[in-house]
Coordinates of C-alpha atoms in Angstrom, one line a residue:
Chain A
X1 CA -23.9 41.1 28.2
X2 CA -26.9 39.1 29.3
X3 CA -27.3 37.9 25.6
X4 CA -23.6 37.2 25.0
X5 CA -23.6 34.9 27.8
X6 CA -27.0 33.1 26.3
X7 CA -25.3 32.7 23.0
X8 CA -22.3 31.1 24.6
X9 CA -24.4 28.9 26.8
X10 CA -25.9 27.4 23.7
X11 CA -22.3 27.3 21.9
X12 CA -20.8 25.6 24.9
X13 CA -23.6 23.0 25.3
X14 CA -23.0 22.4 21.4
X15 CA -19.0 21.7 22.5
X16 CA -19.6 19.6 25.2
X17 CA -20.3 16.4 23.1
X18 CA -17.2 16.7 21.1
X19 CA -15.2 17.9 24.1
X20 CA -16.1 14.4 25.8
X21 CA -15.3 12.2 22.9
X22 CA -12.0 14.0 22.7
X23 CA -11.3 13.4 26.3
X24 CA -12.6 9.9 26.0
X25 CA -10.0 9.1 23.3
X26 CA -7.4 11.0 24.9
X27 CA -7.7 9.0 28.1
X28 CA -7.8 5.9 26.3
X29 CA -4.3 7.0 24.5
X30 CA -2.9 8.3 27.8
X31 CA -3.5 4.8 29.6
X32 CA -2.0 2.9 26.4
X33 CA 1.1 5.4 26.8
X34 CA 1.2 4.3 30.4
X35 CA 1.1 1.0 29.8
X36 CA 3.6 1.2 27.0
X37 CA 6.0 3.6 28.7
X38 CA 6.1 1.3 31.9
X39 CA 7.2 -1.7 29.7
X40 CA 9.7 0.4 27.9
X41 CA 11.3 1.6 31.0
X42 CA 11.5 -1.7 32.4
X43 CA 13.4 -2.8 29.3
X44 CA 15.7 -0.1 28.9
X45 CA 17.5 2.2 31.4
X46 CA 14.8 4.8 32.0
X47 CA 15.9 7.5 29.6
X48 CA 13.1 7.6 27.2
X49 CA 10.7 10.6 27.4
X50 CA 7.6 10.9 25.3
X51 CA 5.5 13.8 24.8
X52 CA 2.9 15.4 22.3
X53 CA -0.5 15.0 23.7
X54 CA -0.4 18.7 23.6
X55 CA -0.6 18.9 19.6
X56 CA -3.6 16.9 19.7
X57 CA -5.5 19.3 21.6
X58 CA -4.2 22.1 19.2
X59 CA -5.5 20.2 16.4
X60 CA -8.8 19.4 18.0
X61 CA -9.5 23.3 18.6
X62 CA -8.3 24.2 15.3
X63 CA -10.8 21.9 13.7
X64 CA -13.7 22.7 16.3
X65 CA -12.9 26.4 15.2
X66 CA -13.5 25.7 11.8
X67 CA -16.8 23.9 12.4
X68 CA -18.5 26.0 14.8
X69 CA -19.4 28.9 12.7
X70 CA -21.9 28.3 9.9
X71 CA -24.5 26.1 11.7
X72 CA -24.4 28.2 15.0
X73 CA -24.6 31.6 13.0
X74 CA -27.7 30.3 11.1
X75 CA -29.2 29.1 14.7
X76 CA -28.6 32.5 16.3
X77 CA -29.9 34.4 13.1
X78 CA -33.2 32.0 13.5
X79 CA -33.4 33.6 17.0
X80 CA -33.0 37.2 15.7
X81 CA -29.4 37.5 17.8
X82 CA -27.5 40.2 15.9
X83 CA -24.0 39.4 14.4
X84 CA -21.9 41.1 16.8
X85 CA -23.4 39.5 19.7
X86 CA -22.9 36.1 17.9
X87 CA -19.3 37.0 17.6
X88 CA -19.2 38.1 21.1
X89 CA -20.5 34.8 22.2
X90 CA -18.4 32.8 20.1
X91 CA -15.1 34.5 21.4
X92 CA -16.6 33.8 24.7
X93 CA -16.9 30.2 24.3
X94 CA -13.6 29.6 22.4
X95 CA -11.8 31.5 25.2
X96 CA -13.6 29.5 27.8
X97 CA -12.9 26.4 26.1
X98 CA -9.3 27.1 25.5
X99 CA -9.0 27.8 29.3
X100 CA -10.7 24.7 30.3
X101 CA -8.6 22.6 27.9
X102 CA -5.6 24.3 29.1
X103 CA -6.1 23.4 32.5
X104 CA -7.0 19.6 31.8
X105 CA -4.1 19.3 29.8
X106 CA -1.7 20.6 32.3
X107 CA -3.3 18.6 34.8
X108 CA -2.8 15.3 32.5
X109 CA 0.9 16.5 31.9
X110 CA 1.6 16.6 35.9
X111 CA -0.2 13.2 36.4
X112 CA 1.7 11.9 33.3
X113 CA 4.9 13.0 34.4
X114 CA 4.8 11.7 37.7
X115 CA 4.2 8.2 36.8
X116 CA 6.1 7.8 33.6
X117 CA 9.0 9.8 31.8
X118 CA 6.5 12.1 29.9
X119 CA 7.3 15.9 28.7
X120 CA 4.6 18.3 27.6
X121 CA 5.6 20.8 25.1
X122 CA 6.0 23.4 27.7
X123 CA 8.5 21.5 29.5
X124 CA 10.1 20.2 26.2
X125 CA 10.5 24.1 25.1
X126 CA 10.7 26.1 28.1
X127 CA 12.3 23.3 30.7
X128 CA 9.8 24.4 33.2
X129 CA 7.7 22.1 35.5
X130 CA 5.7 25.4 36.8
X131 CA 2.2 24.2 36.6
X132 CA 0.4 27.8 36.0
X133 CA 3.0 28.5 33.4
X134 CA 2.0 25.7 31.6
X135 CA -1.6 26.6 31.7
X136 CA -1.2 30.1 30.7
X137 CA 1.3 29.0 27.6
X138 CA -1.2 26.3 26.7
X139 CA -4.1 28.5 26.9
X140 CA -2.5 31.3 24.7
X141 CA -1.4 28.6 22.1
X142 CA -5.1 26.8 22.1
X143 CA -6.8 30.0 21.7
X144 CA -4.6 30.9 18.6
X145 CA -5.5 27.8 17.1
X146 CA -9.3 28.0 17.8
X147 CA -9.4 31.6 16.2
X148 CA -7.4 30.5 13.5
X149 CA -10.0 27.8 12.6
X150 CA -12.6 30.3 13.2
X151 CA -11.4 32.7 11.2
X152 CA -10.6 30.5 8.0
X153 CA -14.0 29.3 7.9
X154 CA -15.6 32.7 8.1
X155 CA -13.1 33.8 5.3
X156 CA -14.6 31.0 3.1
X157 CA -17.8 31.8 4.2
X158 CA -17.6 35.4 3.2
X159 CA -16.1 34.2 -0.3
X160 CA -17.7 33.8 -3.5
X161 CA -16.7 30.8 -5.6
X162 CA -13.7 32.8 -7.3
X163 CA -12.3 33.8 -4.3
X164 CA -12.4 30.4 -2.6
X165 CA -10.2 29.4 -5.0
X166 CA -8.1 32.3 -5.0
X167 CA -7.9 32.0 -1.1
X168 CA -7.1 28.2 -1.2
X169 CA -4.2 28.6 -3.6
X170 CA -2.9 31.8 -2.0
X171 CA -0.8 29.7 0.5
X172 CA 0.7 27.5 -2.0
X173 CA 1.4 30.5 -4.3
X174 CA 3.1 32.7 -1.2
X175 CA 5.1 29.5 -0.2
X176 CA 6.4 29.4 -3.7
X177 CA 7.1 33.0 -3.7
X178 CA 8.8 33.2 -0.3
X179 CA 11.0 30.2 -1.7
X180 CA 12.0 32.3 -4.8
X181 CA 12.9 35.2 -2.8
X182 CA 14.8 33.3 -0.1
X183 CA 16.7 31.5 -2.9
X184 CA 17.6 34.7 -4.6
X185 CA 18.3 36.8 -1.6
X186 CA 20.2 34.0 -0.2
X187 CA 18.2 33.0 2.8
X188 CA 17.0 36.3 3.8
X189 CA 13.3 35.1 4.2
X190 CA 13.9 31.8 6.1
X191 CA 16.3 34.1 8.6
X192 CA 13.4 36.5 8.8
X193 CA 10.8 33.5 9.6
X194 CA 13.0 32.1 12.2
X195 CA 14.0 35.2 14.0
X196 CA 10.1 36.1 14.1
X197 CA 9.2 32.7 15.6
X198 CA 12.4 32.9 17.9
X199 CA 11.1 36.4 19.1
X200 CA 7.4 35.1 19.3
X201 CA 8.0 32.1 21.3
X202 CA 10.8 33.8 23.3
X203 CA 13.3 30.9 22.1
X204 CA 16.1 33.0 23.1
X205 CA 15.1 34.4 26.7
X206 CA 13.0 31.0 27.2
X207 CA 10.4 33.4 28.8
X208 CA 7.0 31.5 28.3
X209 CA 5.1 34.6 29.5
X210 CA 6.4 36.7 26.6
X211 CA 5.6 33.8 24.1
X212 CA 2.1 33.6 25.7
X213 CA 1.7 37.3 25.4
X214 CA 2.7 37.2 22.0
X215 CA 0.1 34.4 21.1
X216 CA -2.5 36.2 22.5
X217 CA -1.9 39.2 20.6
X218 CA -2.1 36.9 17.5
X219 CA -5.4 35.4 18.9
X220 CA -6.8 39.0 19.7
X221 CA -5.5 40.1 15.6
X222 CA -7.5 37.1 14.7
X223 CA -10.8 37.9 16.4
X224 CA -10.6 41.5 15.2
X225 CA -10.4 40.1 11.7
X226 CA -13.4 37.9 12.4
X227 CA -15.6 41.0 13.6
X228 CA -14.5 42.5 10.1
X229 CA -15.9 39.3 8.4
X230 CA -19.1 39.1 10.2
X231 CA -20.1 42.8 9.3
X232 CA -23.1 42.2 7.5
X233 CA -22.3 38.7 6.8
X234 CA -25.2 37.3 4.8
X235 CA -27.2 33.9 5.6
X236 CA -26.0 31.2 3.2
X237 CA -26.5 27.4 3.0
Chain B
X1 CA -74.8 31.5 12.8
X2 CA -74.1 31.5 9.3
X3 CA -72.0 34.0 7.1
X4 CA -71.8 34.6 3.7
X5 CA -68.2 35.7 2.4
X6 CA -69.3 36.3 -1.1
X7 CA -72.2 38.5 -0.2
X8 CA -72.0 42.5 -0.8
X9 CA -72.9 43.1 2.9
X10 CA -69.6 43.5 5.2
X11 CA -68.8 40.8 7.3
X12 CA -69.6 42.8 10.7
X13 CA -73.0 43.7 9.5
X14 CA -73.8 40.0 8.7
X15 CA -72.3 39.0 12.0
X16 CA -74.6 41.7 13.8
X17 CA -77.7 40.2 11.7
X18 CA -76.7 36.7 12.4
X19 CA -76.6 37.2 16.3
X20 CA -80.0 39.0 16.1
X21 CA -81.4 36.3 14.2
X22 CA -80.1 33.8 16.8
X23 CA -81.8 36.1 19.6
X24 CA -85.4 36.0 17.8
X25 CA -85.1 32.1 17.3
X26 CA -84.4 32.0 20.9
X27 CA -81.0 30.1 20.6
X28 CA -79.6 33.1 22.8
X29 CA -82.3 33.9 25.5
X30 CA -82.2 37.4 27.2
X31 CA -80.0 37.8 30.4
X32 CA -78.0 35.0 29.0
X33 CA -74.4 35.1 28.0
X34 CA -73.5 34.7 24.3
X35 CA -70.4 33.2 22.8
X36 CA -67.3 35.1 23.4
X37 CA -65.9 37.3 20.4
X38 CA -62.8 35.1 20.1
X39 CA -65.0 32.2 19.6
X40 CA -66.7 33.7 17.0
X41 CA -63.3 34.7 15.2
X42 CA -61.7 31.7 15.3
X43 CA -64.9 29.8 14.3
X44 CA -65.5 32.0 11.2
X45 CA -61.7 32.7 10.9
X46 CA -62.2 36.4 10.6
X47 CA -60.1 39.0 12.3
X48 CA -61.2 39.8 15.9
X49 CA -61.4 43.5 15.1
X50 CA -64.1 42.7 12.6
X51 CA -66.3 40.5 15.1
X52 CA -65.6 43.0 17.7
X53 CA -67.2 45.6 15.3
X54 CA -70.1 43.7 14.9
X55 CA -70.9 43.1 18.4
X56 CA -70.2 46.6 19.3
X57 CA -73.1 47.7 16.9
X58 CA -75.4 45.2 18.9
X59 CA -73.8 46.9 22.2
X60 CA -74.6 50.6 20.8
X61 CA -78.2 49.6 20.2
X62 CA -78.8 48.1 23.4
X63 CA -79.3 44.5 22.4
X64 CA -76.2 43.4 24.0
X65 CA -74.4 44.5 27.0
X66 CA -70.7 43.9 28.6
X67 CA -70.6 42.2 32.0
X68 CA -66.8 42.9 33.3
X69 CA -64.7 40.2 32.9
X70 CA -67.6 37.7 32.1
X71 CA -68.6 38.4 28.7
X72 CA -71.4 39.5 26.7
X73 CA -75.1 39.1 27.5
X74 CA -78.3 39.6 25.7
X75 CA -80.4 42.3 27.4
X76 CA -83.6 42.2 28.6
X77 CA -86.0 43.4 26.0
X78 CA -83.3 42.8 23.1
X79 CA -86.2 40.7 21.3
X80 CA -88.5 43.2 21.3
X81 CA -85.9 45.7 20.2
X82 CA -84.9 43.8 17.3
X83 CA -88.4 43.0 16.2
X84 CA -89.2 46.8 16.3
X85 CA -86.0 47.6 14.4
X86 CA -86.6 45.0 11.7
X87 CA -90.4 46.2 11.3
X88 CA -89.2 49.4 10.9
X89 CA -86.6 48.0 8.3
X90 CA -89.5 46.0 6.6
X91 CA -91.5 49.3 6.3
X92 CA -89.1 51.1 4.6
X93 CA -87.3 48.1 2.5
X94 CA -90.6 46.1 1.4
X95 CA -93.7 48.6 2.0
X96 CA -92.3 52.0 0.5
X97 CA -90.9 50.1 -2.3
X98 CA -94.1 48.1 -3.0
X99 CA -96.2 51.5 -2.7
X100 CA -93.8 53.3 -5.2
X101 CA -93.8 50.3 -7.7
X102 CA -97.8 50.0 -7.0
X103 CA -98.1 53.7 -8.0
X104 CA -96.0 53.3 -11.2
X105 CA -98.4 50.4 -12.3
X106 CA -101.5 52.2 -11.4
X107 CA -102.5 49.5 -8.4
X108 CA -104.8 50.9 -5.9
X109 CA -104.5 50.4 -2.3
X110 CA -107.6 48.2 -2.1
X111 CA -106.2 46.1 -4.7
X112 CA -102.9 45.8 -2.9
X113 CA -104.9 44.7 0.1
X114 CA -106.4 42.2 -1.9
X115 CA -103.2 40.5 -3.3
X116 CA -101.9 40.6 0.1
X117 CA -104.9 38.5 1.1
X118 CA -104.4 36.3 -1.9
X119 CA -100.9 35.6 -1.2
X120 CA -101.8 34.7 2.3
X121 CA -104.3 32.2 1.3
X122 CA -102.0 30.4 -0.7
Chain C
X1 CA -46.0 49.1 22.2
X2 CA -44.0 48.2 19.0
X3 CA -44.3 50.7 16.3
X4 CA -42.3 49.6 13.2
X5 CA -41.2 52.5 11.0
X6 CA -40.0 51.8 7.3
X7 CA -38.2 54.6 6.0
X8 CA -37.5 55.1 2.5
X9 CA -36.0 51.5 2.4
X10 CA -34.3 50.6 -1.0
X11 CA -32.6 47.3 -1.5
X12 CA -30.4 46.6 -4.4
X13 CA -29.0 43.0 -5.4
X14 CA -26.2 43.9 -7.8
X15 CA -28.1 45.8 -10.5
X16 CA -31.5 44.5 -9.8
X17 CA -33.8 47.0 -7.4
X18 CA -35.6 44.7 -5.0
X19 CA -37.1 47.3 -3.1
X20 CA -37.7 50.6 -4.5
X21 CA -38.0 53.7 -1.8
X22 CA -40.5 51.8 0.3
X23 CA -41.8 54.0 3.5
X24 CA -44.9 53.1 5.7
X25 CA -45.7 52.6 9.5
X26 CA -46.9 49.5 11.1
X27 CA -49.2 50.2 13.8
X28 CA -48.9 47.6 17.0
X29 CA -51.4 44.7 17.8
X30 CA -53.1 44.3 14.4
X31 CA -53.1 41.2 11.8
X32 CA -51.4 42.4 8.7
X33 CA -51.4 40.9 5.3
X34 CA -48.0 41.4 3.2
X35 CA -49.2 40.3 -0.3
X36 CA -47.5 40.5 -3.3
X37 CA -46.7 38.1 -6.3
X38 CA -43.6 36.2 -6.5
X39 CA -40.4 38.5 -6.7
X40 CA -42.6 41.2 -5.5
X41 CA -40.0 41.7 -2.5
X42 CA -42.1 40.4 0.3
X43 CA -39.3 38.3 1.9
X44 CA -36.6 40.9 1.0
X45 CA -38.9 43.2 3.2
X46 CA -39.2 40.8 6.2
X47 CA -35.4 40.1 6.0
X48 CA -34.6 43.8 6.0
X49 CA -37.0 44.3 9.2
X50 CA -35.0 41.4 11.1
X51 CA -31.5 42.3 10.4
X52 CA -31.1 39.4 8.1
X53 CA -30.3 41.6 5.0
X54 CA -29.0 45.3 5.1
X55 CA -30.6 47.9 3.1
X56 CA -29.1 49.9 0.4
X57 CA -30.3 53.2 1.7
X58 CA -33.1 53.8 4.4
X59 CA -33.7 52.7 7.9
X60 CA -36.3 50.5 9.8
X61 CA -36.9 51.2 13.3
X62 CA -38.8 49.6 16.2
X63 CA -40.2 52.1 18.9
X64 CA -37.9 54.8 17.4
X65 CA -34.7 52.4 17.5
X66 CA -33.0 51.0 14.6
X67 CA -33.3 47.1 14.0
X68 CA -29.6 46.9 12.3
X69 CA -27.3 45.2 14.7
X70 CA -29.6 46.3 17.6
X71 CA -30.5 43.1 20.0
X72 CA -32.9 45.3 21.8
X73 CA -35.3 46.1 19.0
X74 CA -34.4 42.6 17.4
X75 CA -35.8 40.7 20.5
X76 CA -39.0 41.8 19.9
X77 CA -39.5 40.1 16.8
X78 CA -40.0 36.7 16.0
X79 CA -39.3 36.0 12.2
X80 CA -40.6 32.8 11.1
X81 CA -38.7 32.4 7.8
X82 CA -39.7 29.9 4.9
X83 CA -36.0 28.6 4.9
X84 CA -34.8 26.6 8.0
X85 CA -32.1 27.8 10.0
X86 CA -32.6 25.5 12.6
X87 CA -29.4 23.0 13.1
X88 CA -30.6 19.9 11.7
X89 CA -29.5 17.3 14.5
X90 CA -31.3 19.4 17.3
X91 CA -34.7 17.9 18.2
X92 CA -38.0 19.7 18.4
X93 CA -38.2 20.0 22.2
X94 CA -34.6 21.1 22.3
X95 CA -35.5 23.9 20.0
X96 CA -38.2 25.0 22.4
X97 CA -35.9 24.9 25.4
X98 CA -33.2 27.3 23.3
X99 CA -35.6 29.5 22.1
X100 CA -36.6 30.4 25.3
X101 CA -33.3 31.4 26.2
X102 CA -33.6 34.1 23.3
X103 CA -37.2 34.8 23.7
X104 CA -37.4 34.6 27.6
X105 CA -41.4 34.7 27.3
X106 CA -41.3 31.7 25.1
X107 CA -44.2 29.3 26.6
X108 CA -42.8 25.9 26.3
X109 CA -45.9 24.2 27.9
X110 CA -48.1 25.8 25.2
X111 CA -45.5 24.9 22.5
X112 CA -46.0 21.5 23.4
X113 CA -49.7 21.3 23.6
X114 CA -49.6 22.9 20.2
X115 CA -47.2 20.3 18.9
X116 CA -49.6 17.7 20.4
X117 CA -52.8 18.9 18.7
X118 CA -50.9 19.1 15.2
X119 CA -49.4 15.6 15.6
X120 CA -45.7 16.7 15.8
X121 CA -43.7 14.5 18.0
X122 CA -41.3 16.9 19.7
X123 CA -38.6 13.9 20.1
X124 CA -38.2 14.2 16.2
X125 CA -35.0 15.7 15.0
X126 CA -35.3 18.9 12.7
X127 CA -33.8 17.1 9.7
X128 CA -36.4 14.3 9.5
X129 CA -39.4 16.8 9.1
X130 CA -41.4 16.7 6.2
X131 CA -42.1 20.2 4.3
X132 CA -45.7 20.4 6.2
X133 CA -44.3 19.7 9.6
X134 CA -41.1 22.1 9.3
X135 CA -43.7 24.7 8.5
X136 CA -46.0 23.5 11.4
X137 CA -42.7 23.7 13.7
X138 CA -41.5 27.1 12.9
X139 CA -45.2 28.4 13.1
X140 CA -45.5 26.8 16.8
X141 CA -42.2 28.3 17.6
X142 CA -43.3 31.6 16.5
X143 CA -46.5 31.7 18.4
X144 CA -45.1 30.4 21.5
X145 CA -42.3 33.0 21.3
X146 CA -44.8 35.5 22.7
X147 CA -42.8 38.3 21.3
X148 CA -44.4 41.5 20.4
X149 CA -44.3 41.2 16.7
X150 CA -44.4 38.0 14.8
X151 CA -43.4 37.8 11.0
X152 CA -44.8 34.6 9.2
X153 CA -43.4 34.0 6.0
X154 CA -45.6 31.4 4.1
X155 CA -46.7 29.8 7.4
X156 CA -48.7 27.2 5.6
X157 CA -46.6 26.1 3.0
X158 CA -46.9 22.3 2.5
X159 CA -49.8 21.9 4.9
X160 CA -53.0 19.9 4.0
X161 CA -56.4 21.8 4.1
X162 CA -57.2 20.6 7.5
X163 CA -53.8 21.6 9.1
X164 CA -54.2 25.2 7.4
X165 CA -57.6 25.5 8.9
X166 CA -56.2 24.4 12.0
X167 CA -53.3 27.0 11.9
X168 CA -55.4 29.9 10.9
X169 CA -57.8 29.3 14.0
X170 CA -54.7 28.9 16.2
X171 CA -53.2 32.2 15.0
X172 CA -56.5 33.8 16.0
X173 CA -56.8 32.3 19.3
X174 CA -53.2 33.3 20.1
X175 CA -53.9 36.8 18.9
X176 CA -56.9 37.2 20.9
X177 CA -55.4 35.9 24.1
X178 CA -52.3 38.0 23.7
X179 CA -52.5 40.8 21.1
X180 CA -49.6 41.2 19.2
X181 CA -48.5 42.4 15.9
X182 CA -48.8 39.9 13.2
X183 CA -47.5 40.0 9.7
X184 CA -48.5 37.3 7.4
X185 CA -46.7 37.1 4.0
X186 CA -48.6 34.8 1.7
X187 CA -49.9 33.9 -1.8
X188 CA -52.7 32.3 -0.4
X189 CA -54.6 35.4 -0.1
X190 CA -58.3 33.9 -0.3
X191 CA -57.6 31.9 2.7
X192 CA -56.6 34.7 5.0
X193 CA -58.4 37.5 3.3
X194 CA -60.8 37.6 6.6
X195 CA -58.2 37.3 9.0
X196 CA -56.4 40.4 7.9
X197 CA -57.2 43.9 9.7
X198 CA -54.9 45.7 7.4
X199 CA -53.3 44.7 3.9
X200 CA -49.9 45.8 2.6
X201 CA -49.6 45.2 -1.1
X202 CA -46.3 45.3 -2.8
X203 CA -45.4 45.0 -6.6
X204 CA -42.0 45.4 -8.1
X205 CA -40.4 46.5 -5.2
X206 CA -42.8 49.3 -4.7
X207 CA -45.5 50.0 -2.1
X208 CA -49.0 49.6 -3.9
X209 CA -51.4 49.9 -0.8
X210 CA -51.4 50.0 2.8
X211 CA -54.7 50.2 4.3
X212 CA -57.1 48.3 6.4
X213 CA -58.5 45.6 4.6
X214 CA -62.2 46.7 4.8
X215 CA -61.3 50.3 3.6
X216 CA -59.5 48.7 0.5
X217 CA -62.5 46.4 -0.4
X218 CA -64.9 49.2 0.4
X219 CA -63.0 51.4 -2.4
X220 CA -64.2 48.9 -5.0
X221 CA -66.9 46.7 -6.2
X222 CA -67.7 44.5 -9.1
X223 CA -70.5 45.2 -11.6
X224 CA -71.3 42.3 -14.1
X225 CA -73.9 41.6 -16.8
X226 CA -74.0 41.9 -20.7
X227 CA -70.7 43.1 -21.9
X228 CA -72.1 46.1 -23.9
X229 CA -74.0 47.2 -21.0
X230 CA -71.1 46.9 -18.8
X231 CA -69.0 48.7 -21.0
X232 CA -71.8 51.7 -20.8
X233 CA -71.8 51.6 -16.9
X234 CA -68.0 52.0 -16.9
X235 CA -67.8 54.5 -19.5
X236 CA -67.1 57.5 -17.1
X237 CA -65.3 55.3 -14.4
X238 CA -62.1 54.0 -13.2
X239 CA -61.9 50.1 -13.7
X240 CA -59.7 47.2 -13.7
X241 CA -59.8 43.7 -13.6
X242 CA -62.2 43.0 -16.7
X243 CA -63.4 39.5 -17.3
X244 CA -65.2 38.2 -20.4
X245 CA -67.0 35.0 -20.9
X246 CA -69.0 35.2 -24.2
X247 CA -71.5 37.7 -23.8
X248 CA -71.2 38.0 -20.0
X249 CA -68.4 40.5 -18.8
X250 CA -67.5 41.6 -15.1
X251 CA -65.4 44.5 -14.1
X252 CA -63.9 46.0 -11.0
X253 CA -64.8 49.4 -10.6
X254 CA -62.2 51.6 -8.6
X255 CA -64.9 53.7 -6.7
X256 CA -66.2 53.5 -3.4
X257 CA -69.2 51.0 -3.2
X258 CA -71.6 54.0 -1.6
X259 CA -71.0 55.9 -4.8
X260 CA -72.3 53.2 -7.2
X261 CA -75.2 53.9 -9.2
X262 CA -78.1 51.5 -8.5
X263 CA -80.6 53.4 -10.9
X264 CA -78.2 52.9 -13.8
X265 CA -77.5 49.3 -13.0
X266 CA -81.2 48.7 -12.8
X267 CA -82.0 50.1 -16.2
X268 CA -78.8 48.2 -17.7
X269 CA -79.8 45.1 -16.0
X270 CA -76.4 44.8 -14.2
X271 CA -75.6 43.1 -10.9
X272 CA -73.4 44.4 -8.3
X273 CA -71.3 42.3 -5.8
X274 CA -68.5 42.9 -3.5
X275 CA -65.0 42.3 -5.0
X276 CA -62.7 39.7 -3.2
X277 CA -59.5 40.7 -1.8
X278 CA -57.9 38.3 -4.4
X279 CA -59.3 39.8 -7.4
X280 CA -58.5 43.3 -6.3
X281 CA -55.1 41.8 -5.6
X282 CA -54.7 40.5 -8.9
X283 CA -56.1 43.8 -10.6
X284 CA -53.6 46.0 -8.7
X285 CA -50.7 43.9 -9.6
X286 CA -51.3 42.9 -12.9
X287 CA -48.7 45.4 -14.6

């Protein structure tokens, strides 16, 4: 375990810079929002709500996940760290960063909603102001996006040229296929997908903890796939 | 100290002889410290085990001795030992083969001595 | 202790067999030369030894424990690769600092001193290093790692003569002060010949020799002189590496130097000399 933490230590230090830049931009944007919101509120009756800062964090972690494989994998290989140890370190790091960002984002949400009519995703979907609920739910979503990014890079990394093309077009083919089946079977696929997401995000009972649990299970599945992908992974440029 | 990497003689033997030469020439005096194995191996870029082998040869012959934690020292009487060894080698290497060749050519003992005297005068 | 055992290792790349059923043991605290022609399988072997690649069959252990995905065994080895795996944006001194995380005995002060003596500014980023300085940088990290086993793959790539000399001397100093297993894979055989205690020669994925350098060199000698007379001498002897220049001929005789026939050589007016490792290598791998 000692070694896993040492891997994380490097990965986190590698994260620090981009995280600082990201929150620098977010802070600027927040200030802009606040200024804009105050003006709008003055002009109108005060019914306007703003939201969506949370999606920026999801995208940030997705991209961070995409970028945190190859260079780090090679550096750890230079230090003779085993593949599974590198994976363990990466999982720990992405989890820690997700948790950290969940807390920061939830705090920002609390602050913003007290000074301007701001609503985060959590409030918008589950209509709750409970701070820890927001943290847990955000954490789950952030890990899912982080590991999705990580999984996609690893998938590409393990593919040869032909497989890369196949993997790249497969979502498009899948979409077309789903649409065809959907049209033919009178919307059965769309209904199924809607049902799935309603269940996954607990949109009927509006229980954020069930949603968080489901999301974490999704993230864990991605982690399991990543472990399969790192098996005997070669070193490539 | 010089080593010839193209010579037929193994490096460790060359090294031992080179140290003996330096003792004979007074570069290393008796009861003084000689350069360390590390210095020798670094200087000539030779494996420390090879350098150690050469040094150990001289330790076995009592020409060098080891002071724990300090290094290698030249034994007292080392110079004489080397001289005796070399003289013995001279006898076996030069004199015996000289006599052998002389008997082939039918040169008598007196003639040999005269030749040596003549060589000396030159 | 750090005994490396290579057991029946075979490695295929698709249909090409890079290593063919190789087995040998590497005893601790010696300087080894891993010699082989281009494509002989040297780097493949080093990559297998450090879990960079996986064998098609066979196992490699360090002190009885497999190296494959085993951090305990891997932590005993530092592998200076020919290719660069370091993040390009890191600075030299940052690499020093991070390497200590994975090699706790890494000596930052010593690394800094070495960098100084080679004229490598530790503020430089990895991407701005020339080929020569990239090699120097990687060897410095390897020497300062204080790992029990150090693997150096082409350590003097791109170095000028002065730096090569300095590097060889530094390797010996480092080894003398803290004995460890050092495996040097190189094609510059002549330069390292005297440095090596043991020699491992591989050719076409097979192990040709694994012997103490001295023993290997004592098992052969060169005889030279007039061609027809040399031929007479080697009539009943095993030989290789014939070199003819006009009437002059030299061959490497594959028998122990102490068995050479001085009398016959005298009669034929032939000359003996010690076989050079480089020449022996060429004759052993010229198939």
